[in-house]
């Protein structure tokens, strides 16, 4: 699942390349992901539009168009973007292809068909938009504490819900909990002020350093998801980089959680 650092790299790569280019043609291969909130016809409206930039909000990539409309992509679990020459092979399950004036294509593929490609005049019309928390780098420690307060459940679940801070998913929530030395299943109500401050610092540090690593590792190959550098997520059974004991892996509610029982003690595990 692309999360804030992955999407930030895609934004960085695409912004200078797409801005100013016109969409010459639109091919909707599989219409299931398309949400035309203008109700004027997705392809019909997009053809002839020029990109005004590329932005990101939480886990949503935004492609503002010079007309004032926005193309917004929520990749969900398996969405991928590809910026390629027409002759380059499409990723499996390519749903939408935009042919651009510069000769390249912007493609959206999605193995699980769970993502959405919106065309909208208003960002508020995107489902979930209003509920999104602030960007993690815009949050103060006081703001983070304040936003956590209404939630009483497990800290990992709170972080991934996106209402405290936007853009954190399953992988980076594991990394943040590990870096903060907080067990992912600890209840928010059991966390001390010091642990919450550690989570806040870890959130900023983990996301910031992941962006720097991905900038090097992904380069312009934005269709690649690089996760092998993470400390605990996806590393179940491997030695903990901090203490050397084996990283735990728990599968619950359809997702994997990785953590170190030694570095992150005290979680009451409820499956
Ligand atoms: Zn450890």
PDB file of C-alpha atoms and ligand atoms in Angstrom:
ATOM      1  CA  UNK A   1       0.000   0.000   0.000  1.00  0.00           C
ATOM      2  CA  UNK A   2       1.576   3.295  -0.991  1.00  0.00           C
ATOM      3  CA  UNK A   3       1.912   5.534   2.072  1.00  0.00           C
ATOM      4  CA  UNK A   4       3.085   9.101   2.604  1.00  0.00           C
ATOM      5  CA  UNK A   5       6.794   8.537   1.767  1.00  0.00           C
ATOM      6  CA  UNK A   6       6.019   6.496  -1.378  1.00  0.00           C
ATOM      7  CA  UNK A   7       3.511   9.060  -2.615  1.00  0.00           C
ATOM      8  CA  UNK A   8       5.808  11.951  -1.799  1.00  0.00           C
ATOM      9  CA  UNK A   9       8.440  10.489  -4.144  1.00  0.00           C
ATOM     10  CA  UNK A  10       5.844   9.998  -6.899  1.00  0.00           C
ATOM     11  CA  UNK A  11       4.806  13.620  -6.436  1.00  0.00           C
ATOM     12  CA  UNK A  12       8.421  14.825  -6.604  1.00  0.00           C
ATOM     13  CA  UNK A  13       9.087  12.855  -9.784  1.00  0.00           C
ATOM     14  CA  UNK A  14       5.864  13.721 -11.581  1.00  0.00           C
ATOM     15  CA  UNK A  15       5.495  17.403 -10.661  1.00  0.00           C
ATOM     16  CA  UNK A  16       8.234  18.793 -12.936  1.00  0.00           C
ATOM     17  CA  UNK A  17       7.427  16.288 -15.688  1.00  0.00           C
ATOM     18  CA  UNK A  18       3.637  16.632 -15.895  1.00  0.00           C
ATOM     19  CA  UNK A  19       3.165  20.330 -15.228  1.00  0.00           C
ATOM     20  CA  UNK A  20       2.223  22.071 -18.459  1.00  0.00           C
ATOM     21  CA  UNK A  21       1.594  18.884 -20.405  1.00  0.00           C
ATOM     22  CA  UNK A  22      -1.802  18.438 -22.048  1.00  0.00           C
ATOM     23  CA  UNK A  23      -3.850  15.247 -21.959  1.00  0.00           C
ATOM     24  CA  UNK A  24      -4.288  14.350 -25.639  1.00  0.00           C
ATOM     25  CA  UNK A  25      -6.235  11.152 -25.171  1.00  0.00           C
ATOM     26  CA  UNK A  26      -7.737   9.018 -22.405  1.00  0.00           C
ATOM     27  CA  UNK A  27      -8.116   5.259 -22.497  1.00  0.00           C
ATOM     28  CA  UNK A  28     -10.265   3.741 -19.786  1.00  0.00           C
ATOM     29  CA  UNK A  29      -9.334   0.076 -19.993  1.00  0.00           C
ATOM     30  CA  UNK A  30     -11.270  -0.955 -16.863  1.00  0.00           C
ATOM     31  CA  UNK A  31     -13.830   1.607 -15.740  1.00  0.00           C
ATOM     32  CA  UNK A  32     -14.284   0.202 -12.199  1.00  0.00           C
ATOM     33  CA  UNK A  33     -11.799   2.581 -10.558  1.00  0.00           C
ATOM     34  CA  UNK A  34     -13.058   5.730 -12.308  1.00  0.00           C
ATOM     35  CA  UNK A  35     -15.215   8.156 -10.295  1.00  0.00           C
ATOM     36  CA  UNK A  36     -16.336  11.063 -12.450  1.00  0.00           C
ATOM     37  CA  UNK A  37     -17.706  13.492  -9.866  1.00  0.00           C
ATOM     38  CA  UNK A  38     -18.258  16.115 -12.594  1.00  0.00           C
ATOM     39  CA  UNK A  39     -20.851  13.797 -14.183  1.00  0.00           C
ATOM     40  CA  UNK A  40     -19.753  15.229 -17.550  1.00  0.00           C
ATOM     41  CA  UNK A  41     -17.859  12.176 -18.768  1.00  0.00           C
ATOM     42  CA  UNK A  42     -14.388  11.264 -17.468  1.00  0.00           C
ATOM     43  CA  UNK A  43     -12.545  10.958 -20.785  1.00  0.00           C
ATOM     44  CA  UNK A  44     -14.547  13.686 -22.516  1.00  0.00           C
ATOM     45  CA  UNK A  45     -13.745  16.251 -19.831  1.00  0.00           C
ATOM     46  CA  UNK A  46     -10.073  15.249 -19.430  1.00  0.00           C
ATOM     47  CA  UNK A  47      -9.110  15.411 -23.104  1.00  0.00           C
ATOM     48  CA  UNK A  48      -7.497  18.769 -23.835  1.00  0.00           C
ATOM     49  CA  UNK A  49      -6.842  19.596 -20.153  1.00  0.00           C
ATOM     50  CA  UNK A  50      -3.363  20.614 -19.014  1.00  0.00           C
ATOM     51  CA  UNK A  51      -1.718  19.738 -15.695  1.00  0.00           C
ATOM     52  CA  UNK A  52      -1.127  22.664 -13.347  1.00  0.00           C
ATOM     53  CA  UNK A  53       1.043  20.686 -10.901  1.00  0.00           C
ATOM     54  CA  UNK A  54       1.114  17.600  -8.688  1.00  0.00           C
ATOM     55  CA  UNK A  55       0.263  17.642  -4.998  1.00  0.00           C
ATOM     56  CA  UNK A  56      -0.355  15.133  -2.240  1.00  0.00           C
ATOM     57  CA  UNK A  57      -2.737  15.145   0.690  1.00  0.00           C
ATOM     58  CA  UNK A  58      -2.518  12.161   3.040  1.00  0.00           C
ATOM     59  CA  UNK A  59      -2.617   9.077   0.834  1.00  0.00           C
ATOM     60  CA  UNK A  60      -4.249  10.884  -2.086  1.00  0.00           C
ATOM     61  CA  UNK A  61      -2.287  12.167  -5.070  1.00  0.00           C
ATOM     62  CA  UNK A  62      -3.742  15.332  -6.571  1.00  0.00           C
ATOM     63  CA  UNK A  63      -3.283  16.440 -10.143  1.00  0.00           C
ATOM     64  CA  UNK A  64      -4.759  19.940 -10.386  1.00  0.00           C
ATOM     65  CA  UNK A  65      -5.669  20.871 -13.942  1.00  0.00           C
ATOM     66  CA  UNK A  66      -5.453  24.319 -15.444  1.00  0.00           C
ATOM     67  CA  UNK A  67      -9.253  24.415 -15.787  1.00  0.00           C
ATOM     68  CA  UNK A  68      -9.639  24.263 -11.989  1.00  0.00           C
ATOM     69  CA  UNK A  69     -10.738  20.629 -11.965  1.00  0.00           C
ATOM     70  CA  UNK A  70      -8.610  18.033 -10.154  1.00  0.00           C
ATOM     71  CA  UNK A  71      -7.722  14.472 -11.001  1.00  0.00           C
ATOM     72  CA  UNK A  72      -7.288  12.731  -7.631  1.00  0.00           C
ATOM     73  CA  UNK A  73      -5.932   9.217  -7.161  1.00  0.00           C
ATOM     74  CA  UNK A  74      -6.341   7.105  -4.056  1.00  0.00           C
ATOM     75  CA  UNK A  75      -4.142   4.043  -4.622  1.00  0.00           C
ATOM     76  CA  UNK A  76      -5.568   2.123  -1.632  1.00  0.00           C
ATOM     77  CA  UNK A  77      -3.971  -1.319  -1.316  1.00  0.00           C
ATOM     78  CA  UNK A  78      -2.395  -1.964  -4.693  1.00  0.00           C
ATOM     79  CA  UNK A  79      -2.658   1.090  -6.959  1.00  0.00           C
ATOM     80  CA  UNK A  80       0.449   2.006  -8.948  1.00  0.00           C
ATOM     81  CA  UNK A  81       1.334   4.856 -11.257  1.00  0.00           C
ATOM     82  CA  UNK A  82       3.517   4.432 -14.280  1.00  0.00           C
ATOM     83  CA  UNK A  83       4.989   7.245 -16.364  1.00  0.00           C
ATOM     84  CA  UNK A  84       6.201   5.586 -19.530  1.00  0.00           C
ATOM     85  CA  UNK A  85       6.632   5.713 -23.262  1.00  0.00           C
ATOM     86  CA  UNK A  86       3.744   4.118 -25.192  1.00  0.00           C
ATOM     87  CA  UNK A  87       6.005   1.237 -26.275  1.00  0.00           C
ATOM     88  CA  UNK A  88       6.936   0.351 -22.675  1.00  0.00           C
ATOM     89  CA  UNK A  89       5.077  -2.602 -21.256  1.00  0.00           C
ATOM     90  CA  UNK A  90       2.029  -1.804 -19.185  1.00  0.00           C
ATOM     91  CA  UNK A  91       1.844  -3.071 -15.637  1.00  0.00           C
ATOM     92  CA  UNK A  92      -0.673  -5.895 -15.132  1.00  0.00           C
ATOM     93  CA  UNK A  93      -4.220  -4.641 -14.529  1.00  0.00           C
ATOM     94  CA  UNK A  94      -3.708  -1.205 -16.041  1.00  0.00           C
ATOM     95  CA  UNK A  95      -7.044   0.572 -15.675  1.00  0.00           C
ATOM     96  CA  UNK A  96      -6.516   4.075 -17.023  1.00  0.00           C
ATOM     97  CA  UNK A  97      -4.039   5.497 -19.559  1.00  0.00           C
ATOM     98  CA  UNK A  98      -3.612   9.223 -20.189  1.00  0.00           C
ATOM     99  CA  UNK A  99      -1.700  10.049 -23.363  1.00  0.00           C
ATOM    100  CA  UNK A 100       0.244  13.252 -22.864  1.00  0.00           C
ATOM    101  CA  UNK A 101       1.396  15.965 -25.223  1.00  0.00           C
ATOM    102  CA  UNK A 102       5.056  15.238 -24.408  1.00  0.00           C
ATOM    103  CA  UNK A 103       4.713  11.768 -25.932  1.00  0.00           C
ATOM    104  CA  UNK A 104       4.567   9.761 -22.709  1.00  0.00           C
ATOM    105  CA  UNK A 105       1.668   8.140 -20.883  1.00  0.00           C
ATOM    106  CA  UNK A 106       0.532   8.374 -17.291  1.00  0.00           C
ATOM    107  CA  UNK A 107      -1.002   5.030 -16.359  1.00  0.00           C
ATOM    108  CA  UNK A 108      -2.901   3.806 -13.328  1.00  0.00           C
ATOM    109  CA  UNK A 109      -2.768   0.090 -12.568  1.00  0.00           C
ATOM    110  CA  UNK A 110      -4.348  -1.726  -9.653  1.00  0.00           C
ATOM    111  CA  UNK A 111      -4.135  -5.499  -9.098  1.00  0.00           C
ATOM    112  CA  UNK A 112      -6.921  -5.426  -6.553  1.00  0.00           C
ATOM    113  CA  UNK A 113      -9.140  -2.805  -8.219  1.00  0.00           C
ATOM    114  CA  UNK A 114      -9.664  -1.178  -4.825  1.00  0.00           C
ATOM    115  CA  UNK A 115      -8.309   2.300  -5.599  1.00  0.00           C
ATOM    116  CA  UNK A 116     -10.163   5.228  -7.096  1.00  0.00           C
ATOM    117  CA  UNK A 117      -9.388   7.765  -9.802  1.00  0.00           C
ATOM    118  CA  UNK A 118     -11.570  10.820  -9.209  1.00  0.00           C
ATOM    119  CA  UNK A 119     -12.279  13.737 -11.491  1.00  0.00           C
ATOM    120  CA  UNK A 120     -13.750  16.528  -9.431  1.00  0.00           C
ATOM    121  CA  UNK A 121     -14.359  20.270  -9.231  1.00  0.00           C
ATOM    122  CA  UNK A 122     -14.167  20.146  -5.433  1.00  0.00           C
ATOM    123  CA  UNK A 123     -11.726  18.269  -3.209  1.00  0.00           C
ATOM    124  CA  UNK A 124     -14.349  18.155  -0.436  1.00  0.00           C
ATOM    125  CA  UNK A 125     -16.394  15.865  -2.697  1.00  0.00           C
ATOM    126  CA  UNK A 126     -13.745  13.135  -2.385  1.00  0.00           C
ATOM    127  CA  UNK A 127     -14.976  10.552   0.150  1.00  0.00           C
ATOM    128  CA  UNK A 128     -13.033  10.795   3.430  1.00  0.00           C
ATOM    129  CA  UNK A 129     -11.499  14.171   2.565  1.00  0.00           C
ATOM    130  CA  UNK A 130     -13.040  16.101   5.457  1.00  0.00           C
ATOM    131  CA  UNK A 131     -12.063  13.436   8.024  1.00  0.00           C
ATOM    132  CA  UNK A 132      -8.356  13.455   7.114  1.00  0.00           C
ATOM    133  CA  UNK A 133      -6.042  14.593   9.895  1.00  0.00           C
ATOM    134  CA  UNK A 134      -3.302  17.154   9.259  1.00  0.00           C
ATOM    135  CA  UNK A 135      -0.097  16.307   7.446  1.00  0.00           C
ATOM    136  CA  UNK A 136       2.356  14.794   9.970  1.00  0.00           C
ATOM    137  CA  UNK A 137       4.946  17.517   9.307  1.00  0.00           C
ATOM    138  CA  UNK A 138       2.350  20.234  10.007  1.00  0.00           C
ATOM    139  CA  UNK A 139       1.490  18.837  13.453  1.00  0.00           C
ATOM    140  CA  UNK A 140       2.988  20.182  16.664  1.00  0.00           C
ATOM    141  CA  UNK A 141       3.461  17.851  19.628  1.00  0.00           C
ATOM    142  CA  UNK A 142       0.565  19.627  21.355  1.00  0.00           C
ATOM    143  CA  UNK A 143      -1.616  19.145  18.272  1.00  0.00           C
ATOM    144  CA  UNK A 144      -0.668  15.453  18.127  1.00  0.00           C
ATOM    145  CA  UNK A 145      -1.549  14.945  21.816  1.00  0.00           C
ATOM    146  CA  UNK A 146      -4.808  16.826  21.335  1.00  0.00           C
ATOM    147  CA  UNK A 147      -5.840  14.818  18.280  1.00  0.00           C
ATOM    148  CA  UNK A 148      -5.001  11.478  19.960  1.00  0.00           C
ATOM    149  CA  UNK A 149      -7.168  12.228  22.997  1.00  0.00           C
ATOM    150  CA  UNK A 150     -10.591  11.113  21.619  1.00  0.00           C
ATOM    151  CA  UNK A 151      -9.217   7.688  20.650  1.00  0.00           C
ATOM    152  CA  UNK A 152      -8.884   4.947  23.222  1.00  0.00           C
ATOM    153  CA  UNK A 153      -7.939   1.882  21.148  1.00  0.00           C
ATOM    154  CA  UNK A 154      -4.657   0.356  19.970  1.00  0.00           C
ATOM    155  CA  UNK A 155      -2.079   2.931  18.954  1.00  0.00           C
ATOM    156  CA  UNK A 156      -1.251   1.310  15.608  1.00  0.00           C
ATOM    157  CA  UNK A 157      -4.899   1.264  14.597  1.00  0.00           C
ATOM    158  CA  UNK A 158      -5.246   4.912  15.584  1.00  0.00           C
ATOM    159  CA  UNK A 159      -2.217   5.919  13.520  1.00  0.00           C
ATOM    160  CA  UNK A 160      -3.363   4.044  10.405  1.00  0.00           C
ATOM    161  CA  UNK A 161      -6.897   5.469  10.538  1.00  0.00           C
ATOM    162  CA  UNK A 162      -5.491   8.811   9.367  1.00  0.00           C
ATOM    163  CA  UNK A 163      -7.542  11.089  11.608  1.00  0.00           C
ATOM    164  CA  UNK A 164      -4.709  12.039  13.940  1.00  0.00           C
ATOM    165  CA  UNK A 165      -2.244  12.520  11.073  1.00  0.00           C
ATOM    166  CA  UNK A 166      -2.813  11.682   7.407  1.00  0.00           C
ATOM    167  CA  UNK A 167      -0.748   9.398   5.200  1.00  0.00           C
ATOM    168  CA  UNK A 168       0.381   6.650   7.606  1.00  0.00           C
ATOM    169  CA  UNK A 169      -0.508   3.060   6.698  1.00  0.00           C
ATOM    170  CA  UNK A 170       0.280  -0.417   7.927  1.00  0.00           C
ATOM    171  CA  UNK A 171       4.001  -0.424   7.116  1.00  0.00           C
ATOM    172  CA  UNK A 172       4.999   2.982   8.451  1.00  0.00           C
ATOM    173  CA  UNK A 173       2.813   2.602  11.554  1.00  0.00           C
ATOM    174  CA  UNK A 174       4.922  -0.472  12.446  1.00  0.00           C
ATOM    175  CA  UNK A 175       8.104   1.533  11.849  1.00  0.00           C
ATOM    176  CA  UNK A 176       6.890   4.450  13.951  1.00  0.00           C
ATOM    177  CA  UNK A 177       5.919   2.187  16.876  1.00  0.00           C
ATOM    178  CA  UNK A 178       9.281   0.404  16.682  1.00  0.00           C
ATOM    179  CA  UNK A 179      11.267   3.640  16.599  1.00  0.00           C
ATOM    180  CA  UNK A 180       9.226   4.979  19.541  1.00  0.00           C
ATOM    181  CA  UNK A 181       9.717   1.640  21.405  1.00  0.00           C
ATOM    182  CA  UNK A 182       5.963   1.362  21.873  1.00  0.00           C
ATOM    183  CA  UNK A 183       4.132  -1.937  21.351  1.00  0.00           C
ATOM    184  CA  UNK A 184       1.692  -1.498  18.413  1.00  0.00           C
ATOM    185  CA  UNK A 185      -1.210  -3.020  20.375  1.00  0.00           C
ATOM    186  CA  UNK A 186      -0.842  -0.767  23.394  1.00  0.00           C
ATOM    187  CA  UNK A 187      -4.041   1.105  24.141  1.00  0.00           C
ATOM    188  CA  UNK A 188      -3.765   4.872  23.728  1.00  0.00           C
ATOM    189  CA  UNK A 189      -5.168   5.259  27.245  1.00  0.00           C
ATOM    190  CA  UNK A 190      -2.176   3.305  28.638  1.00  0.00           C
ATOM    191  CA  UNK A 191       0.470   5.512  27.005  1.00  0.00           C
ATOM    192  CA  UNK A 192       2.441   7.970  29.113  1.00  0.00           C
ATOM    193  CA  UNK A 193       3.095  11.543  27.991  1.00  0.00           C
ATOM    194  CA  UNK A 194       6.681  10.542  27.347  1.00  0.00           C
ATOM    195  CA  UNK A 195       5.629   7.634  25.112  1.00  0.00           C
ATOM    196  CA  UNK A 196       3.302   9.903  23.151  1.00  0.00           C
ATOM    197  CA  UNK A 197       6.152  12.386  22.708  1.00  0.00           C
ATOM    198  CA  UNK A 198       8.348   9.524  21.460  1.00  0.00           C
ATOM    199  CA  UNK A 199       5.655   8.492  18.977  1.00  0.00           C
ATOM    200  CA  UNK A 200       5.455  12.066  17.722  1.00  0.00           C
ATOM    201  CA  UNK A 201       9.217  12.330  17.220  1.00  0.00           C
ATOM    202  CA  UNK A 202       9.324   8.842  15.658  1.00  0.00           C
ATOM    203  CA  UNK A 203       6.542   9.732  13.212  1.00  0.00           C
ATOM    204  CA  UNK A 204       8.483  12.690  11.876  1.00  0.00           C
ATOM    205  CA  UNK A 205      11.840  10.928  11.889  1.00  0.00           C
ATOM    206  CA  UNK A 206      10.589   7.711  10.227  1.00  0.00           C
ATOM    207  CA  UNK A 207       8.647   9.483   7.480  1.00  0.00           C
ATOM    208  CA  UNK A 208      11.395  11.992   6.804  1.00  0.00           C
ATOM    209  CA  UNK A 209      14.177   9.420   6.603  1.00  0.00           C
ATOM    210  CA  UNK A 210      12.023   7.093   4.459  1.00  0.00           C
ATOM    211  CA  UNK A 211      11.501   9.919   1.962  1.00  0.00           C
ATOM    212  CA  UNK A 212      15.276  10.436   1.789  1.00  0.00           C
ATOM    213  CA  UNK A 213      15.915   6.702   1.315  1.00  0.00           C
ATOM    214  CA  UNK A 214      13.195   6.296  -1.312  1.00  0.00           C
ATOM    215  CA  UNK A 215      14.452   9.322  -3.224  1.00  0.00           C
ATOM    216  CA  UNK A 216      17.698   7.377  -3.733  1.00  0.00           C
ATOM    217  CA  UNK A 217      16.237   3.918  -4.161  1.00  0.00           C
ATOM    218  CA  UNK A 218      13.152   4.565  -6.306  1.00  0.00           C
ATOM    219  CA  UNK A 219      14.588   7.331  -8.448  1.00  0.00           C
ATOM    220  CA  UNK A 220      12.204   7.879 -11.366  1.00  0.00           C
ATOM    221  CA  UNK A 221      10.897   4.282 -11.300  1.00  0.00           C
ATOM    222  CA  UNK A 222       7.725   5.372  -9.550  1.00  0.00           C
ATOM    223  CA  UNK A 223       5.893   2.104 -10.218  1.00  0.00           C
ATOM    224  CA  UNK A 224       8.289   0.330  -7.800  1.00  0.00           C
ATOM    225  CA  UNK A 225       7.428  -0.065  -4.137  1.00  0.00           C
ATOM    226  CA  UNK A 226      10.636  -0.310  -2.107  1.00  0.00           C
ATOM    227  CA  UNK A 227      10.197  -1.610   1.439  1.00  0.00           C
ATOM    228  CA  UNK A 228      13.261  -3.763   2.086  1.00  0.00           C
ATOM    229  CA  UNK A 229      15.025  -1.026   4.100  1.00  0.00           C
ATOM    230  CA  UNK A 230      12.375  -0.938   6.827  1.00  0.00           C
ATOM    231  CA  UNK A 231      13.518  -1.913  10.319  1.00  0.00           C
ATOM    232  CA  UNK A 232      10.671  -4.256  11.322  1.00  0.00           C
ATOM    233  CA  UNK A 233       7.807  -4.149   8.818  1.00  0.00           C
ATOM    234  CA  UNK A 234       8.061  -7.105   6.443  1.00  0.00           C
ATOM    235  CA  UNK A 235      10.990  -8.408   8.488  1.00  0.00           C
ATOM    236  CA  UNK A 236       9.185 -11.030  10.582  1.00  0.00           C
ATOM    237  CA  UNK A 237      11.591 -13.775  11.690  1.00  0.00           C
ATOM    238  CA  UNK A 238      14.651 -11.610  10.980  1.00  0.00           C
ATOM    239  CA  UNK A 239      16.863 -10.224  13.763  1.00  0.00           C
ATOM    240  CA  UNK A 240      15.818  -6.909  15.301  1.00  0.00           C
ATOM    241  CA  UNK A 241      18.262  -4.221  14.145  1.00  0.00           C
ATOM    242  CA  UNK A 242      18.351  -2.786  17.688  1.00  0.00           C
ATOM    243  CA  UNK A 243      18.638  -5.848  19.981  1.00  0.00           C
ATOM    244  CA  UNK A 244      19.134  -8.860  17.703  1.00  0.00           C
ATOM    245  CA  UNK A 245      16.158 -10.860  18.958  1.00  0.00           C
ATOM    246  CA  UNK A 246      13.666 -12.200  16.421  1.00  0.00           C
ATOM    247  CA  UNK A 247      11.109  -9.775  15.001  1.00  0.00           C
ATOM    248  CA  UNK A 248       7.553 -10.924  15.701  1.00  0.00           C
ATOM    249  CA  UNK A 249       4.831 -11.144  13.100  1.00  0.00           C
ATOM    250  CA  UNK A 250       1.131 -11.183  13.834  1.00  0.00           C
ATOM    251  CA  UNK A 251      -1.566 -11.438  11.198  1.00  0.00           C
ATOM    252  CA  UNK A 252      -4.835 -10.004  12.402  1.00  0.00           C
ATOM    253  CA  UNK A 253      -7.786  -8.408  10.649  1.00  0.00           C
ATOM    254  CA  UNK A 254      -6.223  -9.092   7.278  1.00  0.00           C
ATOM    255  CA  UNK A 255      -2.987  -7.256   7.918  1.00  0.00           C
ATOM    256  CA  UNK A 256       0.490  -8.047   9.125  1.00  0.00           C
ATOM    257  CA  UNK A 257       2.000  -6.362  12.159  1.00  0.00           C
ATOM    258  CA  UNK A 258       5.714  -6.630  12.875  1.00  0.00           C
ATOM    259  CA  UNK A 259       7.414  -5.543  16.075  1.00  0.00           C
ATOM    260  CA  UNK A 260      10.148  -6.528  18.526  1.00  0.00           C
ATOM    261  CA  UNK A 261       8.904  -8.005  21.824  1.00  0.00           C
ATOM    262  CA  UNK A 262      12.096  -6.923  23.568  1.00  0.00           C
ATOM    263  CA  UNK A 263      12.322  -3.335  22.273  1.00  0.00           C
ATOM    264  CA  UNK A 264       8.520  -2.789  22.370  1.00  0.00           C
ATOM    265  CA  UNK A 265       7.320  -4.571  25.521  1.00  0.00           C
ATOM    266  CA  UNK A 266       4.011  -4.589  27.268  1.00  0.00           C
ATOM    267  CA  UNK A 267       1.371  -5.116  24.620  1.00  0.00           C
ATOM    268  CA  UNK A 268      -1.667  -7.111  25.564  1.00  0.00           C
ATOM    269  CA  UNK A 269      -2.334  -9.068  22.410  1.00  0.00           C
ATOM    270  CA  UNK A 270      -5.983  -9.328  21.481  1.00  0.00           C
ATOM    271  CA  UNK A 271      -6.717 -11.152  18.270  1.00  0.00           C
TER     272      UNK A 271
HETATM  273 ZN1  LIG B   1      14.622  -5.399  19.474  1.00  0.00          ZN
END
